[in-house]
PDB file of C-alpha atoms in Angstrom:
ATOM      1  CA  UNK A   1     -40.938  -5.880  34.102  1.00 50.00           C
ATOM      2  CA  UNK A   2     -40.858  -9.327  32.561  1.00 49.00           C
ATOM      3  CA  UNK A   3     -43.398  -8.485  29.838  1.00 50.00           C
ATOM      4  CA  UNK A   4     -41.474  -5.486  28.586  1.00 48.00           C
ATOM      5  CA  UNK A   5     -38.165  -7.362  28.777  1.00 53.00           C
ATOM      6  CA  UNK A   6     -39.711  -9.900  26.379  1.00 49.00           C
ATOM      7  CA  UNK A   7     -40.928  -7.051  24.191  1.00 53.00           C
ATOM      8  CA  UNK A   8     -37.455  -5.527  23.983  1.00 48.00           C
ATOM      9  CA  UNK A   9     -36.094  -8.941  23.002  1.00 45.00           C
ATOM     10  CA  UNK A  10     -38.796  -9.236  20.326  1.00 46.00           C
ATOM     11  CA  UNK A  11     -37.877  -5.805  18.960  1.00 43.00           C
ATOM     12  CA  UNK A  12     -34.231  -6.793  18.756  1.00 37.00           C
ATOM     13  CA  UNK A  13     -35.077 -10.018  16.913  1.00 39.00           C
ATOM     14  CA  UNK A  14     -37.367  -8.122  14.523  1.00 35.00           C
ATOM     15  CA  UNK A  15     -34.619  -5.645  13.656  1.00 35.00           C
ATOM     16  CA  UNK A  16     -32.120  -8.469  13.284  1.00 34.00           C
ATOM     17  CA  UNK A  17     -34.011 -10.877  11.029  1.00 38.00           C
ATOM     18  CA  UNK A  18     -31.776 -13.047   8.872  1.00 31.00           C
ATOM     19  CA  UNK A  19     -31.756 -13.076   5.074  1.00 36.00           C
ATOM     20  CA  UNK A  20     -33.483 -16.448   5.153  1.00 40.00           C
ATOM     21  CA  UNK A  21     -36.758 -14.618   5.669  1.00 45.00           C
ATOM     22  CA  UNK A  22     -39.162 -13.666   8.441  1.00 55.00           C
ATOM     23  CA  UNK A  23     -40.577 -15.973  11.063  1.00 83.00           C
ATOM     24  CA  UNK A  24     -43.190 -15.500  13.748  1.00 90.00           C
ATOM     25  CA  UNK A  25     -41.876 -13.943  16.942  1.00 95.00           C
ATOM     26  CA  UNK A  26     -44.261 -13.610  19.875  1.00 96.00           C
ATOM     27  CA  UNK A  27     -44.048 -11.494  23.021  1.00 96.00           C
ATOM     28  CA  UNK A  28     -46.544 -11.444  25.888  1.00 96.00           C
ATOM     29  CA  UNK A  29     -47.222  -8.497  28.197  1.00 95.00           C
ATOM     30  CA  UNK A  30     -49.153  -9.543  31.275  1.00 96.00           C
ATOM     31  CA  UNK A  31     -51.999  -7.385  32.544  1.00 95.00           C
ATOM     32  CA  UNK A  32     -50.227  -6.518  35.788  1.00 94.00           C
ATOM     33  CA  UNK A  33     -47.019  -5.586  33.950  1.00 94.00           C
ATOM     34  CA  UNK A  34     -48.648  -2.699  32.098  1.00 93.00           C
ATOM     35  CA  UNK A  35     -47.949   0.832  33.279  1.00 93.00           C
ATOM     36  CA  UNK A  36     -50.619   2.190  35.657  1.00 93.00           C
ATOM     37  CA  UNK A  37     -51.938   5.725  36.204  1.00 94.00           C
ATOM     38  CA  UNK A  38     -54.382   6.474  39.035  1.00 94.00           C
ATOM     39  CA  UNK A  39     -56.186   9.753  39.676  1.00 91.00           C
ATOM     40  CA  UNK A  40     -59.603  11.207  40.570  1.00 90.00           C
ATOM     41  CA  UNK A  41     -61.637   8.008  40.318  1.00 96.00           C
ATOM     42  CA  UNK A  42     -59.792   6.801  37.204  1.00 96.00           C
ATOM     43  CA  UNK A  43     -57.371   3.878  36.845  1.00 96.00           C
ATOM     44  CA  UNK A  44     -55.614   3.459  33.493  1.00 95.00           C
ATOM     45  CA  UNK A  45     -53.452   0.550  32.379  1.00 95.00           C
ATOM     46  CA  UNK A  46     -51.176   1.453  29.457  1.00 93.00           C
ATOM     47  CA  UNK A  47     -49.774  -1.071  26.978  1.00 93.00           C
ATOM     48  CA  UNK A  48     -47.424   1.598  25.540  1.00 94.00           C
ATOM     49  CA  UNK A  49     -45.452   4.570  26.805  1.00 92.00           C
ATOM     50  CA  UNK A  50     -48.032   7.189  27.708  1.00 86.00           C
ATOM     51  CA  UNK A  51     -48.141  10.328  29.851  1.00 82.00           C
ATOM     52  CA  UNK A  52     -45.618  10.029  32.664  1.00 84.00           C
ATOM     53  CA  UNK A  53     -44.615   6.503  31.586  1.00 88.00           C
ATOM     54  CA  UNK A  54     -41.844   6.491  28.991  1.00 89.00           C
ATOM     55  CA  UNK A  55     -39.923   3.528  27.627  1.00 91.00           C
ATOM     56  CA  UNK A  56     -37.978   4.167  24.392  1.00 91.00           C
ATOM     57  CA  UNK A  57     -38.441   0.501  23.421  1.00 90.00           C
ATOM     58  CA  UNK A  58     -42.220   0.655  23.804  1.00 92.00           C
ATOM     59  CA  UNK A  59     -43.548   3.773  22.081  1.00 93.00           C
ATOM     60  CA  UNK A  60     -45.289   2.128  19.109  1.00 95.00           C
ATOM     61  CA  UNK A  61     -46.107  -1.105  17.327  1.00 96.00           C
ATOM     62  CA  UNK A  62     -46.608  -0.386  13.661  1.00 95.00           C
ATOM     63  CA  UNK A  63     -48.982   2.614  13.615  1.00 96.00           C
ATOM     64  CA  UNK A  64     -50.404   1.730  17.045  1.00 97.00           C
ATOM     65  CA  UNK A  65     -49.429   4.347  19.622  1.00 95.00           C
ATOM     66  CA  UNK A  66     -51.685   3.657  22.612  1.00 94.00           C
ATOM     67  CA  UNK A  67     -53.952   0.978  24.028  1.00 96.00           C
ATOM     68  CA  UNK A  68     -55.325   2.305  27.312  1.00 95.00           C
ATOM     69  CA  UNK A  69     -57.666   0.270  29.476  1.00 96.00           C
ATOM     70  CA  UNK A  70     -59.700   2.834  31.394  1.00 96.00           C
ATOM     71  CA  UNK A  71     -61.660   2.148  34.575  1.00 97.00           C
ATOM     72  CA  UNK A  72     -63.853   5.066  35.665  1.00 97.00           C
ATOM     73  CA  UNK A  73     -65.776   5.213  38.892  1.00 97.00           C
ATOM     74  CA  UNK A  74     -69.393   6.484  38.754  1.00 97.00           C
ATOM     75  CA  UNK A  75     -69.426  10.114  37.660  1.00 92.00           C
ATOM     76  CA  UNK A  76     -65.672  10.227  36.961  1.00 96.00           C
ATOM     77  CA  UNK A  77     -64.226  11.295  33.638  1.00 94.00           C
ATOM     78  CA  UNK A  78     -61.922  13.416  31.526  1.00 93.00           C
ATOM     79  CA  UNK A  79     -62.631  17.107  31.039  1.00 91.00           C
ATOM     80  CA  UNK A  80     -62.221  18.631  27.588  1.00 89.00           C
ATOM     81  CA  UNK A  81     -58.807  17.867  26.079  1.00 86.00           C
ATOM     82  CA  UNK A  82     -57.320  17.988  22.584  1.00 84.00           C
ATOM     83  CA  UNK A  83     -55.937  15.373  20.179  1.00 85.00           C
ATOM     84  CA  UNK A  84     -54.504  15.912  16.710  1.00 80.00           C
ATOM     85  CA  UNK A  85     -52.887  13.774  13.994  1.00 85.00           C
ATOM     86  CA  UNK A  86     -54.370  10.633  15.492  1.00 88.00           C
ATOM     87  CA  UNK A  87     -57.078   8.034  14.873  1.00 91.00           C
ATOM     88  CA  UNK A  88     -58.986   7.184  18.089  1.00 92.00           C
ATOM     89  CA  UNK A  89     -60.915   3.924  18.430  1.00 95.00           C
ATOM     90  CA  UNK A  90     -62.993   3.243  21.555  1.00 94.00           C
ATOM     91  CA  UNK A  91     -64.417  -0.112  22.664  1.00 95.00           C
ATOM     92  CA  UNK A  92     -66.603  -0.248  25.785  1.00 95.00           C
ATOM     93  CA  UNK A  93     -66.386  -3.395  27.916  1.00 95.00           C
ATOM     94  CA  UNK A  94     -68.687  -2.611  30.857  1.00 96.00           C
ATOM     95  CA  UNK A  95     -70.948   0.339  31.577  1.00 97.00           C
ATOM     96  CA  UNK A  96     -71.653   3.365  29.406  1.00 97.00           C
ATOM     97  CA  UNK A  97     -69.311   6.089  28.149  1.00 96.00           C
ATOM     98  CA  UNK A  98     -70.684   9.609  27.589  1.00 95.00           C
ATOM     99  CA  UNK A  99     -68.814  11.426  24.809  1.00 91.00           C
ATOM    100  CA  UNK A 100     -68.954  14.999  23.530  1.00 89.00           C
ATOM    101  CA  UNK A 101     -66.558  16.665  21.098  1.00 84.00           C
ATOM    102  CA  UNK A 102     -65.874  19.880  19.222  1.00 81.00           C
ATOM    103  CA  UNK A 103     -67.621  18.609  16.079  1.00 80.00           C
ATOM    104  CA  UNK A 104     -70.894  18.982  17.968  1.00 81.00           C
ATOM    105  CA  UNK A 105     -71.249  15.225  18.333  1.00 82.00           C
ATOM    106  CA  UNK A 106     -72.467  13.851  21.627  1.00 86.00           C
ATOM    107  CA  UNK A 107     -73.742  10.465  22.655  1.00 89.00           C
ATOM    108  CA  UNK A 108     -73.226   7.320  24.697  1.00 94.00           C
ATOM    109  CA  UNK A 109     -71.103   4.293  23.763  1.00 94.00           C
ATOM    110  CA  UNK A 110     -72.094   0.915  25.239  1.00 94.00           C
ATOM    111  CA  UNK A 111     -70.786  -2.658  25.023  1.00 92.00           C
ATOM    112  CA  UNK A 112     -71.220  -4.062  21.529  1.00 87.00           C
ATOM    113  CA  UNK A 113     -70.543  -0.671  19.936  1.00 90.00           C
ATOM    114  CA  UNK A 114     -67.348   0.779  18.493  1.00 92.00           C
ATOM    115  CA  UNK A 115     -66.525   4.461  18.088  1.00 91.00           C
ATOM    116  CA  UNK A 116     -63.984   5.944  15.679  1.00 91.00           C
ATOM    117  CA  UNK A 117     -62.857   9.564  15.732  1.00 88.00           C
ATOM    118  CA  UNK A 118     -60.436  10.732  13.048  1.00 85.00           C
ATOM    119  CA  UNK A 119     -58.625  13.737  14.481  1.00 80.00           C
ATOM    120  CA  UNK A 120     -56.128  14.685  11.813  1.00 76.00           C
ATOM    121  CA  UNK A 121     -56.800  18.428  12.053  1.00 72.00           C
ATOM    122  CA  UNK A 122     -57.453  18.242  15.780  1.00 79.00           C
ATOM    123  CA  UNK A 123     -60.470  17.667  17.975  1.00 83.00           C
ATOM    124  CA  UNK A 124     -61.402  18.458  21.554  1.00 86.00           C
ATOM    125  CA  UNK A 125     -63.508  15.950  23.439  1.00 86.00           C
ATOM    126  CA  UNK A 126     -64.912  15.155  26.871  1.00 90.00           C
ATOM    127  CA  UNK A 127     -65.404  11.610  28.169  1.00 94.00           C
ATOM    128  CA  UNK A 128     -67.223  10.617  31.334  1.00 95.00           C
ATOM    129  CA  UNK A 129     -68.863   7.651  32.994  1.00 97.00           C
ATOM    130  CA  UNK A 130     -72.501   8.102  32.003  1.00 96.00           C
ATOM    131  CA  UNK A 131     -73.713   6.384  35.190  1.00 96.00           C
ATOM    132  CA  UNK A 132     -73.874   7.810  38.689  1.00 94.00           C
ATOM    133  CA  UNK A 133     -73.962   4.310  40.203  1.00 97.00           C
ATOM    134  CA  UNK A 134     -72.159   1.808  37.937  1.00 97.00           C
ATOM    135  CA  UNK A 135     -68.431   1.615  37.065  1.00 97.00           C
ATOM    136  CA  UNK A 136     -67.200   1.937  33.482  1.00 97.00           C
ATOM    137  CA  UNK A 137     -64.444  -0.011  31.734  1.00 97.00           C
ATOM    138  CA  UNK A 138     -63.324   0.650  28.158  1.00 96.00           C
ATOM    139  CA  UNK A 139     -60.358   0.442  25.824  1.00 97.00           C
ATOM    140  CA  UNK A 140     -59.162   3.501  23.976  1.00 95.00           C
ATOM    141  CA  UNK A 141     -56.742   2.831  21.128  1.00 96.00           C
ATOM    142  CA  UNK A 142     -54.788   5.480  19.231  1.00 94.00           C
ATOM    143  CA  UNK A 143     -53.074   5.080  15.854  1.00 95.00           C
ATOM    144  CA  UNK A 144     -50.913   7.356  13.744  1.00 92.00           C
ATOM    145  CA  UNK A 145     -52.169   8.391  10.295  1.00 89.00           C
ATOM    146  CA  UNK A 146     -50.290   7.113   7.264  1.00 86.00           C
ATOM    147  CA  UNK A 147     -47.266   9.024   5.952  1.00 85.00           C
ATOM    148  CA  UNK A 148     -49.366  10.182   3.020  1.00 83.00           C
ATOM    149  CA  UNK A 149     -52.083  11.507   5.316  1.00 81.00           C
ATOM    150  CA  UNK A 150     -49.528  13.315   7.459  1.00 81.00           C
ATOM    151  CA  UNK A 151     -48.026  14.935   4.342  1.00 78.00           C
ATOM    152  CA  UNK A 152     -51.419  16.268   3.188  1.00 80.00           C
ATOM    153  CA  UNK A 153     -51.486  20.034   3.881  1.00 79.00           C
ATOM    154  CA  UNK A 154     -55.307  19.984   4.038  1.00 79.00           C
ATOM    155  CA  UNK A 155     -56.382  17.131   6.328  1.00 75.00           C
ATOM    156  CA  UNK A 156     -60.007  18.218   6.434  1.00 74.00           C
ATOM    157  CA  UNK A 157     -62.277  18.420   9.484  1.00 74.00           C
ATOM    158  CA  UNK A 158     -62.477  15.756  12.174  1.00 77.00           C
ATOM    159  CA  UNK A 159     -64.699  12.786  11.313  1.00 79.00           C
ATOM    160  CA  UNK A 160     -66.785  10.733  13.706  1.00 78.00           C
ATOM    161  CA  UNK A 161     -68.658   7.449  13.437  1.00 85.00           C
ATOM    162  CA  UNK A 162     -70.185   4.941  15.800  1.00 87.00           C
ATOM    163  CA  UNK A 163     -71.949   1.665  15.088  1.00 84.00           C
ATOM    164  CA  UNK A 164     -73.288  -1.554  16.605  1.00 86.00           C
ATOM    165  CA  UNK A 165     -71.571  -4.880  16.067  1.00 79.00           C
ATOM    166  CA  UNK A 166     -74.105  -7.664  15.859  1.00 71.00           C
ATOM    167  CA  UNK A 167     -71.735 -10.523  15.121  1.00 71.00           C
ATOM    168  CA  UNK A 168     -72.215 -14.211  15.753  1.00 74.00           C
ATOM    169  CA  UNK A 169     -69.960 -16.027  18.189  1.00 88.00           C
ATOM    170  CA  UNK A 170     -67.145 -18.312  17.148  1.00 93.00           C
ATOM    171  CA  UNK A 171     -65.451 -16.530  14.271  1.00 90.00           C
ATOM    172  CA  UNK A 172     -63.226 -13.530  13.556  1.00 94.00           C
ATOM    173  CA  UNK A 173     -65.107 -10.300  12.830  1.00 93.00           C
ATOM    174  CA  UNK A 174     -63.766  -7.387  10.800  1.00 93.00           C
ATOM    175  CA  UNK A 175     -64.598  -4.495  13.122  1.00 93.00           C
ATOM    176  CA  UNK A 176     -62.856  -1.592  11.408  1.00 93.00           C
ATOM    177  CA  UNK A 177     -60.672  -1.184   8.336  1.00 94.00           C
ATOM    178  CA  UNK A 178     -58.882   2.022   9.157  1.00 92.00           C
ATOM    179  CA  UNK A 179     -57.040   2.052   5.835  1.00 92.00           C
ATOM    180  CA  UNK A 180     -55.313  -0.457   3.545  1.00 93.00           C
ATOM    181  CA  UNK A 181     -53.323  -2.870   5.669  1.00 95.00           C
ATOM    182  CA  UNK A 182     -54.661  -1.622   9.038  1.00 97.00           C
ATOM    183  CA  UNK A 183     -57.613  -3.618  10.380  1.00 97.00           C
ATOM    184  CA  UNK A 184     -59.168  -4.220  13.788  1.00 97.00           C
ATOM    185  CA  UNK A 185     -60.640  -7.689  14.352  1.00 96.00           C
ATOM    186  CA  UNK A 186     -62.704  -9.047  17.236  1.00 95.00           C
ATOM    187  CA  UNK A 187     -63.907 -12.489  18.241  1.00 95.00           C
ATOM    188  CA  UNK A 188     -66.550 -13.572  20.744  1.00 95.00           C
ATOM    189  CA  UNK A 189     -65.695 -17.150  21.646  1.00 96.00           C
ATOM    190  CA  UNK A 190     -67.185 -20.020  23.598  1.00 96.00           C
ATOM    191  CA  UNK A 191     -64.902 -22.519  25.346  1.00 97.00           C
ATOM    192  CA  UNK A 192     -63.186 -24.655  22.710  1.00 97.00           C
ATOM    193  CA  UNK A 193     -63.738 -22.238  19.818  1.00 97.00           C
ATOM    194  CA  UNK A 194     -60.703 -21.685  17.594  1.00 97.00           C
ATOM    195  CA  UNK A 195     -60.008 -18.730  15.289  1.00 97.00           C
ATOM    196  CA  UNK A 196     -57.039 -18.131  13.007  1.00 97.00           C
ATOM    197  CA  UNK A 197     -55.550 -14.634  12.804  1.00 97.00           C
ATOM    198  CA  UNK A 198     -53.952 -13.247   9.615  1.00 96.00           C
ATOM    199  CA  UNK A 199     -50.646 -14.964   8.874  1.00 95.00           C
ATOM    200  CA  UNK A 200     -48.655 -11.980   7.611  1.00 94.00           C
ATOM    201  CA  UNK A 201     -47.375  -8.797   9.201  1.00 96.00           C
ATOM    202  CA  UNK A 202     -47.800  -7.637  12.761  1.00 97.00           C
ATOM    203  CA  UNK A 203     -50.521  -8.551  15.252  1.00 98.00           C
ATOM    204  CA  UNK A 204     -51.445  -6.867  18.517  1.00 98.00           C
ATOM    205  CA  UNK A 205     -53.942  -9.007  20.444  1.00 98.00           C
ATOM    206  CA  UNK A 206     -55.558  -8.123  23.768  1.00 97.00           C
ATOM    207  CA  UNK A 207     -57.807 -10.420  25.775  1.00 98.00           C
ATOM    208  CA  UNK A 208     -60.776  -8.335  26.905  1.00 96.00           C
ATOM    209  CA  UNK A 209     -62.768 -11.155  28.526  1.00 96.00           C
ATOM    210  CA  UNK A 210     -62.030 -14.705  29.630  1.00 97.00           C
ATOM    211  CA  UNK A 211     -58.913 -16.774  28.924  1.00 98.00           C
ATOM    212  CA  UNK A 212     -57.410 -18.034  25.660  1.00 98.00           C
ATOM    213  CA  UNK A 213     -54.437 -20.070  24.484  1.00 98.00           C
ATOM    214  CA  UNK A 214     -52.351 -18.624  21.633  1.00 97.00           C
ATOM    215  CA  UNK A 215     -49.686 -20.880  20.157  1.00 93.00           C
ATOM    216  CA  UNK A 216     -49.157 -22.604  23.502  1.00 94.00           C
ATOM    217  CA  UNK A 217     -49.267 -19.419  25.580  1.00 96.00           C
ATOM    218  CA  UNK A 218     -52.149 -18.916  28.019  1.00 98.00           C
ATOM    219  CA  UNK A 219     -53.473 -15.371  28.120  1.00 98.00           C
ATOM    220  CA  UNK A 220     -55.898 -14.116  30.749  1.00 98.00           C
ATOM    221  CA  UNK A 221     -58.065 -11.011  30.641  1.00 97.00           C
ATOM    222  CA  UNK A 222     -55.916  -7.913  30.156  1.00 96.00           C
ATOM    223  CA  UNK A 223     -52.944  -9.821  28.746  1.00 97.00           C
ATOM    224  CA  UNK A 224     -51.442  -8.655  25.445  1.00 97.00           C
ATOM    225  CA  UNK A 225     -49.645 -10.617  22.736  1.00 97.00           C
ATOM    226  CA  UNK A 226     -47.607  -9.011  19.952  1.00 97.00           C
ATOM    227  CA  UNK A 227     -46.479 -10.976  16.922  1.00 97.00           C
ATOM    228  CA  UNK A 228     -44.114 -10.063  14.113  1.00 96.00           C
ATOM    229  CA  UNK A 229     -43.001 -11.922  11.008  1.00 94.00           C
ATOM    230  CA  UNK A 230     -45.119 -14.426   9.092  1.00 94.00           C
ATOM    231  CA  UNK A 231     -46.859 -17.647  10.034  1.00 93.00           C
ATOM    232  CA  UNK A 232     -50.055 -18.999  11.596  1.00 93.00           C
ATOM    233  CA  UNK A 233     -51.423 -17.660  14.881  1.00 96.00           C
ATOM    234  CA  UNK A 234     -54.330 -19.692  16.268  1.00 97.00           C
ATOM    235  CA  UNK A 235     -56.417 -18.591  19.246  1.00 98.00           C
ATOM    236  CA  UNK A 236     -58.291 -21.221  21.291  1.00 98.00           C
ATOM    237  CA  UNK A 237     -60.797 -20.118  23.921  1.00 98.00           C
ATOM    238  CA  UNK A 238     -60.273 -21.808  27.283  1.00 98.00           C
ATOM    239  CA  UNK A 239     -63.425 -20.166  28.675  1.00 98.00           C
ATOM    240  CA  UNK A 240     -66.090 -17.849  27.254  1.00 97.00           C
ATOM    241  CA  UNK A 241     -63.836 -15.091  25.910  1.00 97.00           C
ATOM    242  CA  UNK A 242     -63.475 -11.960  23.821  1.00 96.00           C
ATOM    243  CA  UNK A 243     -60.374 -10.749  21.973  1.00 97.00           C
ATOM    244  CA  UNK A 244     -59.439  -7.623  20.032  1.00 97.00           C
ATOM    245  CA  UNK A 245     -56.652  -7.954  17.469  1.00 97.00           C
ATOM    246  CA  UNK A 246     -55.076  -5.262  15.305  1.00 98.00           C
ATOM    247  CA  UNK A 247     -53.511  -6.549  12.089  1.00 98.00           C
ATOM    248  CA  UNK A 248     -50.882  -4.502  10.289  1.00 97.00           C
ATOM    249  CA  UNK A 249     -50.210  -6.138   6.937  1.00 95.00           C
ATOM    250  CA  UNK A 250     -46.613  -6.602   5.858  1.00 85.00           C
ATOM    251  CA  UNK A 251     -45.429  -3.900   3.485  1.00 73.00           C
ATOM    252  CA  UNK A 252     -44.534  -5.134   0.017  1.00 53.00           C
ATOM    253  CA  UNK A 253     -40.904  -4.513  -0.988  1.00 50.00           C
ATOM    254  CA  UNK A 254     -40.374  -1.917  -3.749  1.00 47.00           C
ATOM    255  CA  UNK A 255     -40.995  -3.284  -7.219  1.00 47.00           C
ATOM    256  CA  UNK A 256     -43.177  -6.156  -6.017  1.00 44.00           C
ATOM    257  CA  UNK A 257     -46.245  -5.756  -8.259  1.00 40.00           C
ATOM    258  CA  UNK A 258     -49.018  -7.862  -6.770  1.00 40.00           C
ATOM    259  CA  UNK A 259     -51.211  -7.167  -9.785  1.00 39.00           C
ATOM    260  CA  UNK A 260     -48.840  -8.592 -12.393  1.00 36.00           C
ATOM    261  CA  UNK A 261     -49.990 -11.726 -14.170  1.00 29.00           C
TER     262      UNK A 261
END
């Protein structure tokens, strides 16, 4: 697949950076090049190795382990299943997602809301299309805990939160700061709007609505862009659009004391 060939090339360039310092490297994965799983009224497009789809060059991007675009027919869903040692972030695009988990939490997630489940010690949950007549489309993103969190012998119980995002259009919103250096951003854009993404570290951007241009590359709905190195990344909306972008800040080299005066 052309998108994953570009990704493998990006990974090679990232590992082989010269001593002159980092530079921005960009790779695009087109919507139709993502892995697809179809079963029982559910179609899933995977941006990473997942389930039966395995590619040793595409198992993670920083702490990001999965970005699954789920399309559920009316009444379809996932029966109770378990996750552990993972942070799960859910973003509904169309329809309504009914959720119930082993913490006793149950509810419905709709467009404009974000849900975060921290499942370090493990959690079982059920997810279904809440409608008997309308389809459901959502993104489910999974991230690994930090090394320090994984080393903690007492991770504590699962934690759950869900909230509305009432942001204005035309600028970059901070949706979720998972921990230091790991942030999810979103932007709701009108045609011609421009937003600048963080200039350091890694970026994983997915177009969830519309069409945008990123550093000369046109991305349609479902397309993914991954960036490594440092440098500006500007997103221009070609039509009314929505983007989600994970930012993984560059790690400081040992001995680099940012607080020194």
